[in-house]
mmCIF file of C-alpha atoms in Angstrom:
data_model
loop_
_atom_site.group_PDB
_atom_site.id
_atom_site.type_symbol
_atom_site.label_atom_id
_atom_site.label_comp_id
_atom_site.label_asym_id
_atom_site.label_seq_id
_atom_site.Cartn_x
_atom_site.Cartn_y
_atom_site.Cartn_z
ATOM 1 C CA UNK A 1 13.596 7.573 8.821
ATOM 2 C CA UNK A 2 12.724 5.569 6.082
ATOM 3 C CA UNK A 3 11.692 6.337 2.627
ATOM 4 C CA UNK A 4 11.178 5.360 -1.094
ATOM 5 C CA UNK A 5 11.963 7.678 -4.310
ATOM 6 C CA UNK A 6 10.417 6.436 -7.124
ATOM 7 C CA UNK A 7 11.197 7.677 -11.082
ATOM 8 C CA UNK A 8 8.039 10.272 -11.500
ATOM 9 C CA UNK A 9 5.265 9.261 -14.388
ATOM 10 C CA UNK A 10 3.314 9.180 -15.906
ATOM 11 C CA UNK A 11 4.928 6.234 -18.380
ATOM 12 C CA UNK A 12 3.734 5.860 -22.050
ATOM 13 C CA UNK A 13 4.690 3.212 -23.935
ATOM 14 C CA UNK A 14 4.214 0.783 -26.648
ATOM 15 C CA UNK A 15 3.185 -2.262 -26.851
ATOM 16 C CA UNK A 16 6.114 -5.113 -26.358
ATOM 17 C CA UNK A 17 8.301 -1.805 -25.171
ATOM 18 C CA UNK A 18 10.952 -2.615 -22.430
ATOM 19 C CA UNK A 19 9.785 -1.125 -19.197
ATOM 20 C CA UNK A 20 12.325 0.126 -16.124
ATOM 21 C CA UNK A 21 10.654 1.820 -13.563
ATOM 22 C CA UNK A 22 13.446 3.360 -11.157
ATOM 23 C CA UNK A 23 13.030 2.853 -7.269
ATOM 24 C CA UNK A 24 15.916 3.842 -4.543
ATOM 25 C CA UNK A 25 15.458 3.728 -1.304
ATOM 26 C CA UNK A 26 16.898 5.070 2.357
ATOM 27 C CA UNK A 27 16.287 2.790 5.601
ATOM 28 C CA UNK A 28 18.598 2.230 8.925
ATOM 29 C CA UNK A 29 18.589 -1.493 8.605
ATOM 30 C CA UNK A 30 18.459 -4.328 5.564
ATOM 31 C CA UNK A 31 14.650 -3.616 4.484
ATOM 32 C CA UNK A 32 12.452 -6.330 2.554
ATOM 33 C CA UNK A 33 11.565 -4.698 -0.525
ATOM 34 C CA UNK A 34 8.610 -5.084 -2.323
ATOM 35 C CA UNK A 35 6.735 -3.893 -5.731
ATOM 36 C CA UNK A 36 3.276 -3.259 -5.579
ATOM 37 C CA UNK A 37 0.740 -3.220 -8.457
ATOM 38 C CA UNK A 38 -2.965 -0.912 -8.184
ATOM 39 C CA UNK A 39 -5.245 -1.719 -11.460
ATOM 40 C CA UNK A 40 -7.709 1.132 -11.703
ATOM 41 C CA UNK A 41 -10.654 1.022 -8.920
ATOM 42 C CA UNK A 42 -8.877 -1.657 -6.972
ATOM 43 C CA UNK A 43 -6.361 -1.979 -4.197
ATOM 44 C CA UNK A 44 -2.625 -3.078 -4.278
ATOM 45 C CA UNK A 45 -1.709 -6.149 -5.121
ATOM 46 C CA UNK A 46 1.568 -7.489 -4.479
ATOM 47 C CA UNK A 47 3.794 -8.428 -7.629
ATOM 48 C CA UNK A 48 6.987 -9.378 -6.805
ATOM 49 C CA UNK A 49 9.826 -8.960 -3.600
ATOM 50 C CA UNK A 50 13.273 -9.425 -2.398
ATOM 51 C CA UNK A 51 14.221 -9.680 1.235
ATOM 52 C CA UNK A 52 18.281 -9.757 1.156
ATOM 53 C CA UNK A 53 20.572 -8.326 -1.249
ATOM 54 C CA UNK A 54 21.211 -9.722 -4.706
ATOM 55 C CA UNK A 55 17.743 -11.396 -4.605
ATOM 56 C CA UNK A 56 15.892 -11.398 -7.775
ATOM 57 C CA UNK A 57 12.215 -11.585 -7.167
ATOM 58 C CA UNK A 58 10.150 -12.172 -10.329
ATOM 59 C CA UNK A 59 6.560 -12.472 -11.387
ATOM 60 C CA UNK A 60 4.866 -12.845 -14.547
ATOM 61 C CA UNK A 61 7.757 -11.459 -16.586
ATOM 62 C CA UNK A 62 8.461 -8.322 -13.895
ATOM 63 C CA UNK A 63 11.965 -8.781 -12.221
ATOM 64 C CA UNK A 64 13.643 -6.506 -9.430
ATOM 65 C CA UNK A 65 16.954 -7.523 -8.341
ATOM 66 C CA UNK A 66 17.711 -5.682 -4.494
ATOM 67 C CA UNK A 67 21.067 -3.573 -5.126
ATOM 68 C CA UNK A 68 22.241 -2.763 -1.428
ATOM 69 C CA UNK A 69 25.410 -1.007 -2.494
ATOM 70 C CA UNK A 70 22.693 1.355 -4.849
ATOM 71 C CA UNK A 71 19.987 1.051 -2.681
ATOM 72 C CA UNK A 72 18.244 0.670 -5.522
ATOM 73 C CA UNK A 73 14.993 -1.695 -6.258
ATOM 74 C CA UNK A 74 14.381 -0.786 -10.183
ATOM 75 C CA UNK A 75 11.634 -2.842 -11.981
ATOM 76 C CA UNK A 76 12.053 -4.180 -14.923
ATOM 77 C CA UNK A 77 9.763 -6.364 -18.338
ATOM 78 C CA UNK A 78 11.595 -6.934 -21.238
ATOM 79 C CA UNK A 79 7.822 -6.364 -23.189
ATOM 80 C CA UNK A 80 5.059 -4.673 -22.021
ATOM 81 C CA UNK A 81 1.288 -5.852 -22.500
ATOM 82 C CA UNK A 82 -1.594 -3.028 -22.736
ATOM 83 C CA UNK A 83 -3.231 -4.894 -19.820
ATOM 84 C CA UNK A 84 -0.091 -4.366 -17.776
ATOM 85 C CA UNK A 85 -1.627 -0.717 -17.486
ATOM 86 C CA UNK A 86 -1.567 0.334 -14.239
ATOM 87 C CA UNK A 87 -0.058 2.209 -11.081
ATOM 88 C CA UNK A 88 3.399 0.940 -9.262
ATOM 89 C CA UNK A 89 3.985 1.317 -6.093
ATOM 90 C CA UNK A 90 8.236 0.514 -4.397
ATOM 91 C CA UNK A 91 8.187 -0.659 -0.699
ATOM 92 C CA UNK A 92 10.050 -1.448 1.791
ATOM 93 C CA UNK A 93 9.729 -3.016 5.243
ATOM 94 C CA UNK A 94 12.527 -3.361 7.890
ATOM 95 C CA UNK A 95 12.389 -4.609 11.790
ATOM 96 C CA UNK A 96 13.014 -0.880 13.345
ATOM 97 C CA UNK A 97 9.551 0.050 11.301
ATOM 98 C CA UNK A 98 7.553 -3.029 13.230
ATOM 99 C CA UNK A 99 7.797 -3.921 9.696
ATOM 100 C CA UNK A 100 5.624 -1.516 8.436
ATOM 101 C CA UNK A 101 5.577 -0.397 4.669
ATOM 102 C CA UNK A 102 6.960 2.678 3.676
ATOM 103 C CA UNK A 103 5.615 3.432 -0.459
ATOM 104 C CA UNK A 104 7.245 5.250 -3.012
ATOM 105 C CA UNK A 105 4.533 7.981 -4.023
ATOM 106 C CA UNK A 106 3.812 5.404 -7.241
ATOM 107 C CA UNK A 107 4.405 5.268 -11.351
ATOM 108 C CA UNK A 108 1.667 5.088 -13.898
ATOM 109 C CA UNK A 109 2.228 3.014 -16.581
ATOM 110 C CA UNK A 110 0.068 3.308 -19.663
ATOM 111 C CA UNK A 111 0.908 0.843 -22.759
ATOM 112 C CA UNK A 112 -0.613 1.260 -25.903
ATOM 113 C CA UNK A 113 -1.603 -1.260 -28.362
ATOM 114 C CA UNK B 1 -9.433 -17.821 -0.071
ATOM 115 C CA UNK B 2 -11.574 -14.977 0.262
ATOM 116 C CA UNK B 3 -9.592 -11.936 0.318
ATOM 117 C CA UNK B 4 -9.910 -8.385 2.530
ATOM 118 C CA UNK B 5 -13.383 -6.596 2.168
ATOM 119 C CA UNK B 6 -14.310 -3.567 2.458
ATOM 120 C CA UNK B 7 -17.306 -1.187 2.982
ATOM 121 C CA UNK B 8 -18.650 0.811 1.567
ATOM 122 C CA UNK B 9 -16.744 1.394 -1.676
ATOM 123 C CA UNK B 10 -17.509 5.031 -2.365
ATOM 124 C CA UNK B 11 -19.020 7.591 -0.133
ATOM 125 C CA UNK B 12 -19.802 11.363 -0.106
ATOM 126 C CA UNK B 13 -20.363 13.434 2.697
ATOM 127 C CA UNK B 14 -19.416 17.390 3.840
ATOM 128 C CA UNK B 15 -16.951 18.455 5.815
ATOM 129 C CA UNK B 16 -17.860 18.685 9.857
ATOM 130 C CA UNK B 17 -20.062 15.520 9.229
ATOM 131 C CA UNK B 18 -18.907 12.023 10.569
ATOM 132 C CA UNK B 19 -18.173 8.545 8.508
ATOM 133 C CA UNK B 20 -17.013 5.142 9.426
ATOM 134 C CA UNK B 21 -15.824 2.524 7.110
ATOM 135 C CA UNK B 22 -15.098 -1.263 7.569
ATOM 136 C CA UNK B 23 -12.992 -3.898 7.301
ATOM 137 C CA UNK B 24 -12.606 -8.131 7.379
ATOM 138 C CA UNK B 25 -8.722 -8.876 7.135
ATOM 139 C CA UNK B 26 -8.305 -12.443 5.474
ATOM 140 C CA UNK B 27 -9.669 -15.774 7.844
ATOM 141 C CA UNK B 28 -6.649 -15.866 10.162
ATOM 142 C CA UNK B 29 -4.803 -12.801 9.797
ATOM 143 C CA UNK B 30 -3.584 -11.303 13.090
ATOM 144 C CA UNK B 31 -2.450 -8.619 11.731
ATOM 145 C CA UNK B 32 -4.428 -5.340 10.342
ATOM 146 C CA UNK B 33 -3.595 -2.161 8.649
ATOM 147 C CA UNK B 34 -5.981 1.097 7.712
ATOM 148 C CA UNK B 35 -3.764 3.213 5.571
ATOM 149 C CA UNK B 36 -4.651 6.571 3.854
ATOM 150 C CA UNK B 37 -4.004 7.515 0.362
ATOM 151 C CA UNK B 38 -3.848 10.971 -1.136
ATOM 152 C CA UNK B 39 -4.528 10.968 -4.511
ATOM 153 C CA UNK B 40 -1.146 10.839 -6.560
ATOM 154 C CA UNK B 41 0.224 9.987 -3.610
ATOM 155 C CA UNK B 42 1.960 5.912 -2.323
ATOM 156 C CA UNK B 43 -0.290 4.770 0.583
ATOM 157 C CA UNK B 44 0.216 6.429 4.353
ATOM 158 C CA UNK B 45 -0.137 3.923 7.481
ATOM 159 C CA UNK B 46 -2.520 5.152 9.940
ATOM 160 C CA UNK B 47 -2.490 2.378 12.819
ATOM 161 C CA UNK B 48 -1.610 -1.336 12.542
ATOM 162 C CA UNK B 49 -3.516 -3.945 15.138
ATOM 163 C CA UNK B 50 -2.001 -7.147 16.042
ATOM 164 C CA UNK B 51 -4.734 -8.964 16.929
ATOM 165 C CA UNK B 52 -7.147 -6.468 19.349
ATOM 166 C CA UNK B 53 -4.142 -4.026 20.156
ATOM 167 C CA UNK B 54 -2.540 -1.556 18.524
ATOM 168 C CA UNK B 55 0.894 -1.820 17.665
ATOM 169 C CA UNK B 56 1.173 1.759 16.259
ATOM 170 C CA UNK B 57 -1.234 4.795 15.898
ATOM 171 C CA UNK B 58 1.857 7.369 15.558
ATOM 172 C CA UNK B 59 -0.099 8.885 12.467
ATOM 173 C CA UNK B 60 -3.298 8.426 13.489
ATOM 174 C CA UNK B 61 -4.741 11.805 13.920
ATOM 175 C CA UNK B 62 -6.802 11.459 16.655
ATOM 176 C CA UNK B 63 -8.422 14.458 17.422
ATOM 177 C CA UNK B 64 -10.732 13.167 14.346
ATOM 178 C CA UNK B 65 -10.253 9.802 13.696
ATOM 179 C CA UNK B 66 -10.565 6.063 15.947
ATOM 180 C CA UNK B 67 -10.208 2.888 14.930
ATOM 181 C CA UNK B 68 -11.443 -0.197 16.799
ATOM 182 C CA UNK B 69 -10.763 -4.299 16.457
ATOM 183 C CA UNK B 70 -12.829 -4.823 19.354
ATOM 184 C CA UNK B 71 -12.574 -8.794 18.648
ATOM 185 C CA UNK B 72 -9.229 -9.181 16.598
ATOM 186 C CA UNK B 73 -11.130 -9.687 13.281
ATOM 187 C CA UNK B 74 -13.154 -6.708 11.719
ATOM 188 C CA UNK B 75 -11.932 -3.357 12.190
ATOM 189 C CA UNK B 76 -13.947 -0.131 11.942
ATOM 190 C CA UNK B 77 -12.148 2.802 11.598
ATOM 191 C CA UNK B 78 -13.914 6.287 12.162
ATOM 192 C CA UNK B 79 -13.489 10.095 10.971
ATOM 193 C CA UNK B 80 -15.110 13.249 13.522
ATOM 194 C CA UNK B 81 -15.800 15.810 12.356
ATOM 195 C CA UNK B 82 -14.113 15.276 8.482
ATOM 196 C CA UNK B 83 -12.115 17.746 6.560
ATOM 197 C CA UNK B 84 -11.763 18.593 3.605
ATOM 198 C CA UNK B 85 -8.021 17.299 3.508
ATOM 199 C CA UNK B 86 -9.982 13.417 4.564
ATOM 200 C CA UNK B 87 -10.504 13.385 1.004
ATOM 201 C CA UNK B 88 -8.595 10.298 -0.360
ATOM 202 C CA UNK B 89 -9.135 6.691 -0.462
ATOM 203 C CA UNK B 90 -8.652 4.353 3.181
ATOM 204 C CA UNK B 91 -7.113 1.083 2.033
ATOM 205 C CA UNK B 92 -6.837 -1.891 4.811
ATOM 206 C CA UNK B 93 -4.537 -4.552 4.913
ATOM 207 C CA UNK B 94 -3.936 -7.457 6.919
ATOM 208 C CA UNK B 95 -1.097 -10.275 6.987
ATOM 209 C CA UNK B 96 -0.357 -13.590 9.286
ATOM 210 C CA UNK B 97 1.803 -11.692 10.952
ATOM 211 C CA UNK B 98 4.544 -8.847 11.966
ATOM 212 C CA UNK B 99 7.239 -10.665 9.654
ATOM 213 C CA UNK B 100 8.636 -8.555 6.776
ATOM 214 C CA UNK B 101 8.755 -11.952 4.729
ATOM 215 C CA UNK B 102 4.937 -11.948 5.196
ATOM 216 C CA UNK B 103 2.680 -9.759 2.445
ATOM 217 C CA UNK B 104 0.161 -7.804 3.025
ATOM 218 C CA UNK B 105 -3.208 -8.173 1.433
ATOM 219 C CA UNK B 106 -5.141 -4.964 0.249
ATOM 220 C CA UNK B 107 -9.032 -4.532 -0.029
ATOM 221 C CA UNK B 108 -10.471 -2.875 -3.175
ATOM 222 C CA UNK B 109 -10.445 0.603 -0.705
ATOM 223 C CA UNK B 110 -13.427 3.063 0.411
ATOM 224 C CA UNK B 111 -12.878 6.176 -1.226
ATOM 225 C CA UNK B 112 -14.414 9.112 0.482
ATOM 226 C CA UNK B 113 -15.015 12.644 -1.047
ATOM 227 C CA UNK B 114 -15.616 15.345 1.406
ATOM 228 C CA UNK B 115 -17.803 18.351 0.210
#
């Protein structure tokens, strides 16, 4: 079946710090991949996604470039904000899931000023 | 566009005792999600609709819980008798559709505490 490992938090880090968050992944076909962002008290929001190898997605300043030959999905900001405080979630969603999501189990980010 | 709502946000009951929560998907939306999640835990899938029918309830335990979308918009979805493992928050979701390439929109969640 399918499924997402995600690098375990928590994550502390400075201000203007350069973020990775690792994300791999396992699935029987060629998945969509997706990051998802959960600010405290609210539900997930989508930030950024890839649906075919080598695609970059990007969104404000986040990047994930889809590595099929690492299965591999990391996140990436070259500086961190304190209001980019929150929880990340890795997904993916392929055709022999109905095109379901499958989550990592999430990363907590924390920046300090 | 008004995004996916949810009620209530919070609510507190005991175990044995029943609760149902609900949910409007995004104007247009044929397709809804009710997903668990554990705390510390990535969101669980518990049944997807496509318009009235479901399209998967594999982990959907449904000796306790049901979930209707008795007119392809709203969806209730029900817990009877809760646990003490029902503890967690029930996100929906909906999307235009079953394609990959289409996101999924999250409400804010109903987090439920069972005593």
């Amino acid at each position: 079946g399918n499924s997402v490992t995600q690098m375990e938090g928590p994550v502390t880090l400075s201000e203007e710090a350069f973020l990775t968050i690792n994300c791999t992944y396992t699935a029987t076909g060629y998945p969509s991949l997706f990051w998802y962002v959960q600010y405290p008290g609210e539900g997930l929001q989508l930030l950024l996604k890839a649906t075919k190898a080598d695609d970059k997605g990007s969104n404000k300043g986040f990047e994930a470039t889809y590595r099929k030959e690492t299965t591999s999905f990391h996140l990436e900001k070259g500086s961190v904000q304190v209001s980019d405080s929150a929880v990340y979630f890795c997904a993916l969603s392929d055709r022999g899931s109905a095109r379901q999501l499958t989550f990592g189990s999430g990363t907590q980010l924390t920046v300090l000023p | 566009e008004a995004g996916v709502a949810q009620s209530p946000r919070y609510k507190i009951i005991e175990k044995r005792q029943s609760v149902a929560f609900w949910c409007n998907p995004i104007s247009g939306h044929a397709t809804l999600y009710w997903y668990q999640q554990i705390l510390g835990q990535g969101p669980k899938l518990l049944i997807q609709f496509q318009n009235n029918g479901v399209v998967d309830d594999s982990q959907l335990p449904k000796d306790r819980f049901s979930a209707e979308r008795l007119k392809g918009v709203d969806s209730t979805l029900k817990i009877q008798p809760a646990k003490l493992e029902d503890s967690a928050v029930y996100l929906c979701a909906s999307s235009l559709g079953r394609d990959s390439n289409q996101p999924q929109h999250f409400g804010d969640g109903t987090r439920l505490s069972i005593l």
